PDB file of C-alpha atoms and ligand atoms in Angstrom:
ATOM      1  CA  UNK A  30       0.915  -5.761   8.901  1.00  0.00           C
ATOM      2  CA  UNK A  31      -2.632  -6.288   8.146  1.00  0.00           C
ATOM      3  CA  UNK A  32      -5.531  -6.772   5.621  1.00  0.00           C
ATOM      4  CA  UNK A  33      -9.061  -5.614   4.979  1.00  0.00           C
ATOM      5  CA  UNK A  34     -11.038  -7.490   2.385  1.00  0.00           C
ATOM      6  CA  UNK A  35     -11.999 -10.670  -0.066  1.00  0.00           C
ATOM      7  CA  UNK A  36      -7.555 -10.958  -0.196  1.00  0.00           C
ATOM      8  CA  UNK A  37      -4.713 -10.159   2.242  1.00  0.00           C
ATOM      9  CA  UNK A  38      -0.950  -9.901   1.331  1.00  0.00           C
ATOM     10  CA  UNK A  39       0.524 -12.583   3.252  1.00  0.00           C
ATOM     11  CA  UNK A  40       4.575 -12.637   3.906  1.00  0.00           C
ATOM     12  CA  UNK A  41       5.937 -15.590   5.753  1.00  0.00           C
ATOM     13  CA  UNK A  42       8.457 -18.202   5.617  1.00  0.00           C
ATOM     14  CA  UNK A  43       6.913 -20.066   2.922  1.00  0.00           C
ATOM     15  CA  UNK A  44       7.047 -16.977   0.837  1.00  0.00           C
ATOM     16  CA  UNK A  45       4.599 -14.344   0.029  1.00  0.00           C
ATOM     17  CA  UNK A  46       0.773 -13.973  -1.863  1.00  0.00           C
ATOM     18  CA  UNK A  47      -2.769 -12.892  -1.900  1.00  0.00           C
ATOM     19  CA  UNK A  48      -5.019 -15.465   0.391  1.00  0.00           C
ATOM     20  CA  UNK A  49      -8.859 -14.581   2.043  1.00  0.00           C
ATOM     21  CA  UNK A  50      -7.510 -15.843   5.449  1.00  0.00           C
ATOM     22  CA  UNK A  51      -5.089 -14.731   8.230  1.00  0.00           C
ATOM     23  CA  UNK A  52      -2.150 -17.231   8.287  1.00  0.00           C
ATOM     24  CA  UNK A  53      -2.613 -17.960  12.161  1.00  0.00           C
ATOM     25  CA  UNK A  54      -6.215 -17.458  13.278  1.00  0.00           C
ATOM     26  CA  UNK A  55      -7.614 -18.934  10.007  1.00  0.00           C
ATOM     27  CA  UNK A  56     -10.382 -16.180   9.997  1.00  0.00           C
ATOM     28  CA  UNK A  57     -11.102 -13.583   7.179  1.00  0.00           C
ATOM     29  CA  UNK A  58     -10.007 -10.293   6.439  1.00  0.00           C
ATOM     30  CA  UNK A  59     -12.843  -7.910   7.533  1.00  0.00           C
ATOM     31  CA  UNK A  60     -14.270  -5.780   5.180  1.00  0.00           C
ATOM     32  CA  UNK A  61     -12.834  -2.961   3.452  1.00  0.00           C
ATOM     33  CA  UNK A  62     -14.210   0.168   5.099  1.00  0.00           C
ATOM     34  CA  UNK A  63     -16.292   2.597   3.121  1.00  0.00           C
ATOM     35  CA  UNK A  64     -14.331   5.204   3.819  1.00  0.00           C
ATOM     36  CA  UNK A  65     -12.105   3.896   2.075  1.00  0.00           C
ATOM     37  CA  UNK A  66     -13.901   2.852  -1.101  1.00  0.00           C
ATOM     38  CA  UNK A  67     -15.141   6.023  -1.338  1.00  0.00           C
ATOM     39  CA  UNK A  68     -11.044   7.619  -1.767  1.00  0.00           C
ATOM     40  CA  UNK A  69     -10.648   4.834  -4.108  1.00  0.00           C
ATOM     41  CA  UNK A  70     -13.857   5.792  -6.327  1.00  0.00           C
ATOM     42  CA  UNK A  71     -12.948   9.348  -6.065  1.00  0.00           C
ATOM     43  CA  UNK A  72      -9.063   8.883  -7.139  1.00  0.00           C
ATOM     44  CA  UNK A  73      -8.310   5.597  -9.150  1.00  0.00           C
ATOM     45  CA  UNK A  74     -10.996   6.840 -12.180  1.00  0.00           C
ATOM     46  CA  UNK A  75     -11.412   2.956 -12.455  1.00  0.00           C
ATOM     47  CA  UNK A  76     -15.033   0.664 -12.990  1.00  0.00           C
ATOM     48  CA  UNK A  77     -13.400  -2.018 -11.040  1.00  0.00           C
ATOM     49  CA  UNK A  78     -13.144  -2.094  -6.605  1.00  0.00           C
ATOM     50  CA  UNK A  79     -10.407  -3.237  -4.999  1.00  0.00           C
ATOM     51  CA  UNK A  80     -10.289  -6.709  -3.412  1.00  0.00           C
ATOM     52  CA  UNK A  81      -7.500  -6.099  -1.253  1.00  0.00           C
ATOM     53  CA  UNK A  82      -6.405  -3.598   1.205  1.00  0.00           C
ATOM     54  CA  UNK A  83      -2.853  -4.206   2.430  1.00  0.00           C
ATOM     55  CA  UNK A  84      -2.675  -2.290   6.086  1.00  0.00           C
ATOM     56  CA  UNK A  85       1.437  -1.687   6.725  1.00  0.00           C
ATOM     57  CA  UNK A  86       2.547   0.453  10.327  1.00  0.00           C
ATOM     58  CA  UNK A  87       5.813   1.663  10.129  1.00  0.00           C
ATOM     59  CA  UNK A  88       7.433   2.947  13.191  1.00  0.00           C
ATOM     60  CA  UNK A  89      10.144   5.639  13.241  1.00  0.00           C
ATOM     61  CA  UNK A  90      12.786   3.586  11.929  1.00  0.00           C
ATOM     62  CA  UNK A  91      11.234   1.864   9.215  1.00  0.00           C
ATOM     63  CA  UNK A  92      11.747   1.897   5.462  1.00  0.00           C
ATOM     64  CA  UNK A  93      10.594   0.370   2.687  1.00  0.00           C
ATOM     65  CA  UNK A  94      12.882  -0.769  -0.016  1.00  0.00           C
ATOM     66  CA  UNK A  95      12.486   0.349  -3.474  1.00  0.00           C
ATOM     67  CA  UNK A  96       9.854  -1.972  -5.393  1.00  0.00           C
ATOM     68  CA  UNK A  97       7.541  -2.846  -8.048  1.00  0.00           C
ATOM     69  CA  UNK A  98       4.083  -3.606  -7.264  1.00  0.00           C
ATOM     70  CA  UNK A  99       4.153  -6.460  -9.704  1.00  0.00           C
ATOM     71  CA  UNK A 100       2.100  -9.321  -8.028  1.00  0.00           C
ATOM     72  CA  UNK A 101      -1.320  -8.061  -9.422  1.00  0.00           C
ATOM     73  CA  UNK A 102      -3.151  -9.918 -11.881  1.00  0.00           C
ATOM     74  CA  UNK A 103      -3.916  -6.572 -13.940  1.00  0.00           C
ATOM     75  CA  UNK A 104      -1.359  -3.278 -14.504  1.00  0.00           C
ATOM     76  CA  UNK A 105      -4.169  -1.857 -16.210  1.00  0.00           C
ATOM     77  CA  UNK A 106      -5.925  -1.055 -13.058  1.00  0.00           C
ATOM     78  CA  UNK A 107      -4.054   1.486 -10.487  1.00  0.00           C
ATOM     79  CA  UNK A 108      -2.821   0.779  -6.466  1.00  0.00           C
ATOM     80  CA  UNK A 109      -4.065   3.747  -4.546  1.00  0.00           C
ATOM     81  CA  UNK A 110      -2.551   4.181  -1.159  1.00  0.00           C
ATOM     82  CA  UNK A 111      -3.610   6.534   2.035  1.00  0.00           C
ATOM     83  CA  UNK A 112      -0.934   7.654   4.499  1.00  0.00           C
ATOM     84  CA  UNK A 113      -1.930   8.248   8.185  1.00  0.00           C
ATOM     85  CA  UNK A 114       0.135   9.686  11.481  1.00  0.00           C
ATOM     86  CA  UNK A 115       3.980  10.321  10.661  1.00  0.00           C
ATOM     87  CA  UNK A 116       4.938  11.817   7.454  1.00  0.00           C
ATOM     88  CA  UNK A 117       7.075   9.677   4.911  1.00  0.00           C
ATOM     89  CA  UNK A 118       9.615  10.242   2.595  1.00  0.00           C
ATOM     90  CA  UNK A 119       8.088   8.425  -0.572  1.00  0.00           C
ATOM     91  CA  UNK A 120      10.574   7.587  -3.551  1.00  0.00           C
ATOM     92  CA  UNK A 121       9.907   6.762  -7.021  1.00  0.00           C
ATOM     93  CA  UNK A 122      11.611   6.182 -10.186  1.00  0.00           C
ATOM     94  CA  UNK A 123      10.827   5.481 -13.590  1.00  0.00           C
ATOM     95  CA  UNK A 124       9.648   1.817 -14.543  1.00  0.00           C
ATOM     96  CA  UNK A 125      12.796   1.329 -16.923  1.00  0.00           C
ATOM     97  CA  UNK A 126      15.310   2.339 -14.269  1.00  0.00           C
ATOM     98  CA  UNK A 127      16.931   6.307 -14.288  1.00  0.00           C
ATOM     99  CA  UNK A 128      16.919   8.910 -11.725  1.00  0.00           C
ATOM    100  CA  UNK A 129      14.364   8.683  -8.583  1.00  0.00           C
ATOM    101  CA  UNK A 130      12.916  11.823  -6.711  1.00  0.00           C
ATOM    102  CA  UNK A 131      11.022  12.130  -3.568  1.00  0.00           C
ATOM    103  CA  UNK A 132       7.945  13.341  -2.526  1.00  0.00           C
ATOM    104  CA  UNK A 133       6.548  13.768   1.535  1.00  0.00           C
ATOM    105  CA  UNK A 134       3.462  11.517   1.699  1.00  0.00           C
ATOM    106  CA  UNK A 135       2.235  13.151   5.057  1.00  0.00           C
ATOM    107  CA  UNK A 136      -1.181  12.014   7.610  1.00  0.00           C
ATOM    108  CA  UNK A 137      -4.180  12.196   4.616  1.00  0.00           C
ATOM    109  CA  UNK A 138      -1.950  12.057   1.517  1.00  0.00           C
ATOM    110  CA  UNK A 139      -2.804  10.000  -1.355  1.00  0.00           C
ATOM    111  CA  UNK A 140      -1.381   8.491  -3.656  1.00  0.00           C
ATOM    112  CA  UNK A 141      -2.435   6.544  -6.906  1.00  0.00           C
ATOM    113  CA  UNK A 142       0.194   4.634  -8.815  1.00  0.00           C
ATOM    114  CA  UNK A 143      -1.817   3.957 -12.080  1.00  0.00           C
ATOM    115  CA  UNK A 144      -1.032   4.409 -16.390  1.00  0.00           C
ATOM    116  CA  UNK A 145       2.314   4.997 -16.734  1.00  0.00           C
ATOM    117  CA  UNK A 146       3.217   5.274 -13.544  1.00  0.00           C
ATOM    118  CA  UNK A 147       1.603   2.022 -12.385  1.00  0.00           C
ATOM    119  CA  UNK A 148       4.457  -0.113 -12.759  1.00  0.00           C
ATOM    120  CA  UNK A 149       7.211   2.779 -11.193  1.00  0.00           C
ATOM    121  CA  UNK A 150       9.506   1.440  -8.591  1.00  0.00           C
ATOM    122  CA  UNK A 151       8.633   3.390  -5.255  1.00  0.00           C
ATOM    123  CA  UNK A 152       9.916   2.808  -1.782  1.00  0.00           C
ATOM    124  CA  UNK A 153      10.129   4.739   1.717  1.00  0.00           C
ATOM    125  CA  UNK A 154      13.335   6.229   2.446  1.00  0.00           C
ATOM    126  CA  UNK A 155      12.233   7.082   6.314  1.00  0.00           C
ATOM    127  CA  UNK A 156       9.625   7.939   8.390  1.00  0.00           C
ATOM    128  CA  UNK A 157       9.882  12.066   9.822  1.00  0.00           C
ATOM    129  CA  UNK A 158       9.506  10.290  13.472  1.00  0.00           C
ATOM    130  CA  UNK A 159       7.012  12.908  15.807  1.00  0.00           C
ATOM    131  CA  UNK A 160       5.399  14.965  12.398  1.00  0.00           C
ATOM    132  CA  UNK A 161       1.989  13.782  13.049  1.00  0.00           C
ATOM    133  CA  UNK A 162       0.215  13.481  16.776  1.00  0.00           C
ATOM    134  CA  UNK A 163      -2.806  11.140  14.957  1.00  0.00           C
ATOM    135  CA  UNK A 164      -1.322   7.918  16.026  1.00  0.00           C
ATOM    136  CA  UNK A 165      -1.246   8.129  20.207  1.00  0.00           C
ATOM    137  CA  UNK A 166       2.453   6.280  20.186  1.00  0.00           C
ATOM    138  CA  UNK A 167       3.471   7.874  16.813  1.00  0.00           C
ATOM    139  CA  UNK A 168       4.582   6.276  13.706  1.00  0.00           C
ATOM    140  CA  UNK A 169       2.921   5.694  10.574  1.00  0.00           C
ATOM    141  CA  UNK A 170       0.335   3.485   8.921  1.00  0.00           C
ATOM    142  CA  UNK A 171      -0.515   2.909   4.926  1.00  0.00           C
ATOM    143  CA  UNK A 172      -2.935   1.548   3.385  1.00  0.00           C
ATOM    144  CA  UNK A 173      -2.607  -0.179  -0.386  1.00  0.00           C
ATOM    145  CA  UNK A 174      -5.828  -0.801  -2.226  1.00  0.00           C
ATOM    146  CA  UNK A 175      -5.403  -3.072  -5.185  1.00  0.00           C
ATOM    147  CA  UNK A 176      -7.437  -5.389  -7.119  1.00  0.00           C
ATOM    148  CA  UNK A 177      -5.197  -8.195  -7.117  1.00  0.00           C
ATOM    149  CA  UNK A 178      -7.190 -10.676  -9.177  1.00  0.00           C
TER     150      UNK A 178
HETATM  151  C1  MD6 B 216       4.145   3.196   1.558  1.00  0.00           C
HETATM  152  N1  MD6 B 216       3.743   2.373  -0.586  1.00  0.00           N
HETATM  153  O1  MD6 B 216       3.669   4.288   1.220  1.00  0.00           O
HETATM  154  C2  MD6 B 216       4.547   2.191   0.540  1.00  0.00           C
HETATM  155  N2  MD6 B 216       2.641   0.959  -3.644  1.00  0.00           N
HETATM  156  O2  MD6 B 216       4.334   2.883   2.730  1.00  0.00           O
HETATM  157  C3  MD6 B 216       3.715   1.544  -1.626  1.00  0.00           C
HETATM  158  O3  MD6 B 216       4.451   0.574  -1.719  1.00  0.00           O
HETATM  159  C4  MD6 B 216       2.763   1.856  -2.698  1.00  0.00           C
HETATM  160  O4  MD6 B 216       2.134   3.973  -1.774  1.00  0.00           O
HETATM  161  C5  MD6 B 216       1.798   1.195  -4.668  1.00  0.00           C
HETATM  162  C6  MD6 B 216       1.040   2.328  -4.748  1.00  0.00           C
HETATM  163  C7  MD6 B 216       1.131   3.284  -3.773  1.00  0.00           C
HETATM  164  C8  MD6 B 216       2.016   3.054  -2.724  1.00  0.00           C
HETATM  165 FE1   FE B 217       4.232  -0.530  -3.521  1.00  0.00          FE
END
Protein backbone atom coordinates (compact mmCIF):
# COMPACT_ATOMS: atom_id res chain seq x y z
CA UNK A 1 0.00 0.00 0.00
CA UNK A 2 0.97 3.29 -1.29
CA UNK A 3 0.13 6.96 -2.21
CA UNK A 4 0.70 9.48 -4.96
CA UNK A 5 -0.18 13.06 -4.21
CA UNK A 6 -0.98 16.34 -1.83
CA UNK A 7 -2.85 13.15 0.65
CA UNK A 8 -2.15 9.44 1.28
CA UNK A 9 -4.57 6.93 2.99
CA UNK A 10 -2.75 5.96 5.96
CA UNK A 11 -3.85 2.58 8.01
CA UNK A 12 -1.97 1.85 11.16
CA UNK A 13 -2.38 1.08 14.68
CA UNK A 14 -3.53 4.38 15.64
CA UNK A 15 -6.27 4.05 13.14
CA UNK A 16 -6.72 5.22 9.68
CA UNK A 17 -6.87 8.92 7.52
CA UNK A 18 -5.75 11.18 4.81
CA UNK A 19 -2.10 12.80 5.79
CA UNK A 20 0.67 14.52 3.02
CA UNK A 21 3.41 12.31 4.63
CA UNK A 22 4.49 8.61 4.76
CA UNK A 23 4.04 7.39 8.39
CA UNK A 24 7.79 6.10 8.61
CA UNK A 25 10.10 8.06 6.31
CA UNK A 26 8.28 11.38 7.03
CA UNK A 27 8.63 12.34 3.27
CA UNK A 28 5.74 13.23 0.80
CA UNK A 29 3.70 11.40 -1.46
CA UNK A 30 5.14 12.02 -4.99
CA UNK A 31 3.08 13.40 -7.44
CA UNK A 32 0.19 12.01 -9.07
CA UNK A 33 1.28 10.93 -12.54
CA UNK A 34 -0.27 12.50 -15.59
CA UNK A 35 -1.23 9.58 -16.89
CA UNK A 36 -3.28 9.31 -14.56
CA UNK A 37 -4.98 12.70 -14.41
CA UNK A 38 -5.58 12.44 -17.76
CA UNK A 39 -8.11 8.89 -17.06
CA UNK A 40 -9.49 10.92 -14.35
CA UNK A 41 -10.35 14.07 -16.69
CA UNK A 42 -11.53 11.77 -19.31
CA UNK A 43 -13.93 9.56 -16.91
CA UNK A 44 -15.03 11.36 -13.60
CA UNK A 45 -16.89 14.41 -15.88
CA UNK A 46 -15.84 16.47 -12.72
CA UNK A 47 -14.14 20.44 -12.54
CA UNK A 48 -12.36 19.33 -9.49
CA UNK A 49 -8.62 16.94 -9.51
CA UNK A 50 -8.04 14.53 -7.22
CA UNK A 51 -5.72 15.08 -4.24
CA UNK A 52 -5.18 11.63 -3.46
CA UNK A 53 -4.23 8.52 -5.19
CA UNK A 54 -4.47 5.47 -2.93
CA UNK A 55 -1.94 2.70 -4.67
CA UNK A 56 -3.27 -0.99 -3.15
CA UNK A 57 -1.23 -4.53 -4.61
CA UNK A 58 -3.11 -7.41 -4.01
CA UNK A 59 -1.50 -10.71 -4.44
CA UNK A 60 -3.36 -13.91 -5.41
CA UNK A 61 -4.99 -14.40 -2.25
CA UNK A 62 -6.20 -11.15 -1.41
CA UNK A 63 -9.66 -9.67 -1.01
CA UNK A 64 -11.14 -6.76 -0.14
CA UNK A 65 -14.10 -6.67 2.12
CA UNK A 66 -17.24 -5.10 1.12
CA UNK A 67 -17.14 -1.17 1.89
CA UNK A 68 -18.22 2.28 1.60
CA UNK A 69 -15.89 4.82 0.49
CA UNK A 70 -17.20 7.18 3.10
CA UNK A 71 -14.08 9.08 4.46
CA UNK A 72 -14.23 11.85 1.72
CA UNK A 73 -15.06 15.25 2.52
CA UNK A 74 -17.49 15.48 -0.66
CA UNK A 75 -19.98 12.45 -2.19
CA UNK A 76 -20.70 14.85 -4.75
CA UNK A 77 -17.48 14.27 -6.48
CA UNK A 78 -16.77 10.51 -7.85
CA UNK A 79 -13.60 7.84 -6.81
CA UNK A 80 -12.28 6.59 -10.08
CA UNK A 81 -10.11 3.56 -9.86
CA UNK A 82 -7.59 1.79 -12.57
CA UNK A 83 -6.90 -1.95 -12.31
CA UNK A 84 -3.47 -3.29 -13.49
CA UNK A 85 -1.90 -7.11 -13.85
CA UNK A 86 -4.38 -9.88 -12.43
CA UNK A 87 -7.98 -9.61 -13.09
CA UNK A 88 -10.44 -9.07 -10.05
CA UNK A 89 -13.66 -10.07 -9.15
CA UNK A 90 -15.23 -6.56 -8.20
CA UNK A 91 -18.60 -6.61 -6.09
CA UNK A 92 -21.08 -4.02 -5.55
CA UNK A 93 -24.35 -3.48 -4.05
CA UNK A 94 -26.76 -0.88 -3.67
CA UNK A 95 -26.04 2.01 -1.06
CA UNK A 96 -29.26 1.02 1.05
CA UNK A 97 -28.30 -2.64 1.32
CA UNK A 98 -30.13 -5.51 -1.29
CA UNK A 99 -28.66 -7.86 -3.66
CA UNK A 100 -24.83 -7.41 -4.90
CA UNK A 101 -23.51 -8.55 -8.42
CA UNK A 102 -20.10 -8.82 -9.78
CA UNK A 103 -18.28 -7.51 -12.42
CA UNK A 104 -14.32 -8.67 -13.69
CA UNK A 105 -12.25 -5.48 -13.30
CA UNK A 106 -9.31 -6.91 -15.48
CA UNK A 107 -5.36 -5.13 -16.34
CA UNK A 108 -6.76 -1.42 -17.86
CA UNK A 109 -10.32 -1.50 -16.48
CA UNK A 110 -11.85 1.44 -15.00
CA UNK A 111 -13.99 2.14 -12.87
CA UNK A 112 -15.80 5.38 -11.57
CA UNK A 113 -17.99 5.14 -8.51
CA UNK A 114 -19.78 8.58 -8.78
CA UNK A 115 -23.96 9.97 -8.58
CA UNK A 116 -25.81 7.36 -7.39
CA UNK A 117 -23.51 4.95 -7.32
CA UNK A 118 -20.90 6.94 -5.38
CA UNK A 119 -21.79 5.85 -2.09
CA UNK A 120 -22.42 1.78 -3.27
CA UNK A 121 -20.74 -0.72 -1.08
CA UNK A 122 -18.05 -2.54 -3.36
CA UNK A 123 -15.42 -5.02 -2.38
CA UNK A 124 -13.04 -7.74 -4.10
CA UNK A 125 -14.17 -11.15 -3.81
CA UNK A 126 -10.62 -12.61 -5.28
CA UNK A 127 -7.99 -12.03 -7.43
CA UNK A 128 -8.05 -14.66 -10.93
CA UNK A 129 -4.23 -15.47 -9.75
CA UNK A 130 -1.94 -15.83 -13.38
CA UNK A 131 -4.80 -13.75 -15.80
CA UNK A 132 -2.49 -11.00 -16.53
CA UNK A 133 1.55 -11.40 -17.33
CA UNK A 134 1.91 -7.22 -16.74
CA UNK A 135 3.14 -7.55 -13.27
CA UNK A 136 6.66 -9.80 -13.60
CA UNK A 137 5.64 -11.83 -10.15
CA UNK A 138 1.85 -11.57 -10.86
CA UNK A 139 -0.84 -10.19 -8.77
CA UNK A 140 -2.68 -7.11 -8.96
CA UNK A 141 -2.40 -3.40 -8.27
CA UNK A 142 -5.34 -0.51 -8.02
CA UNK A 143 -5.27 2.66 -7.99
CA UNK A 144 -8.17 5.02 -6.16
CA UNK A 145 -8.24 8.65 -7.15
CA UNK A 146 -10.32 10.76 -4.84
CA UNK A 147 -10.48 14.23 -3.77
CA UNK A 148 -10.60 13.69 -0.22
CA UNK A 149 -10.84 17.27 1.01
C1 LIG B 1 -10.26 -2.48 -5.77
N1 LIG B 1 -11.70 -0.75 -5.16
O1 LIG B 1 -10.66 -2.40 -6.93
C2 LIG B 1 -11.01 -1.85 -4.65
N2 LIG B 1 -13.48 2.21 -4.35
O2 LIG B 1 -9.23 -3.08 -5.46
C3 LIG B 1 -12.35 0.14 -4.41
O3 LIG B 1 -12.46 0.03 -3.20
C4 LIG B 1 -12.97 1.27 -5.11
O4 LIG B 1 -12.52 0.40 -7.29
C5 LIG B 1 -14.08 3.26 -4.93
C6 LIG B 1 -14.17 3.41 -6.28
C7 LIG B 1 -13.64 2.45 -7.11
C8 LIG B 1 -13.03 1.35 -6.51
FE1 LIG C 1 -13.61 1.55 -2.27
Amino acid sequence: MSNFGPLGWVSDREGYRYQPHHPQTGHAWPPIPDLLLDIWKATARHPRLPDACLINFYDADAKMGLHQDKDEADFSVPVVSVSLGDTAVFRYAPPEGGPSRTVKLSSGHVCVLGSKARLARHGIDRILDGSSQLLPRGGRINLTLRVAR
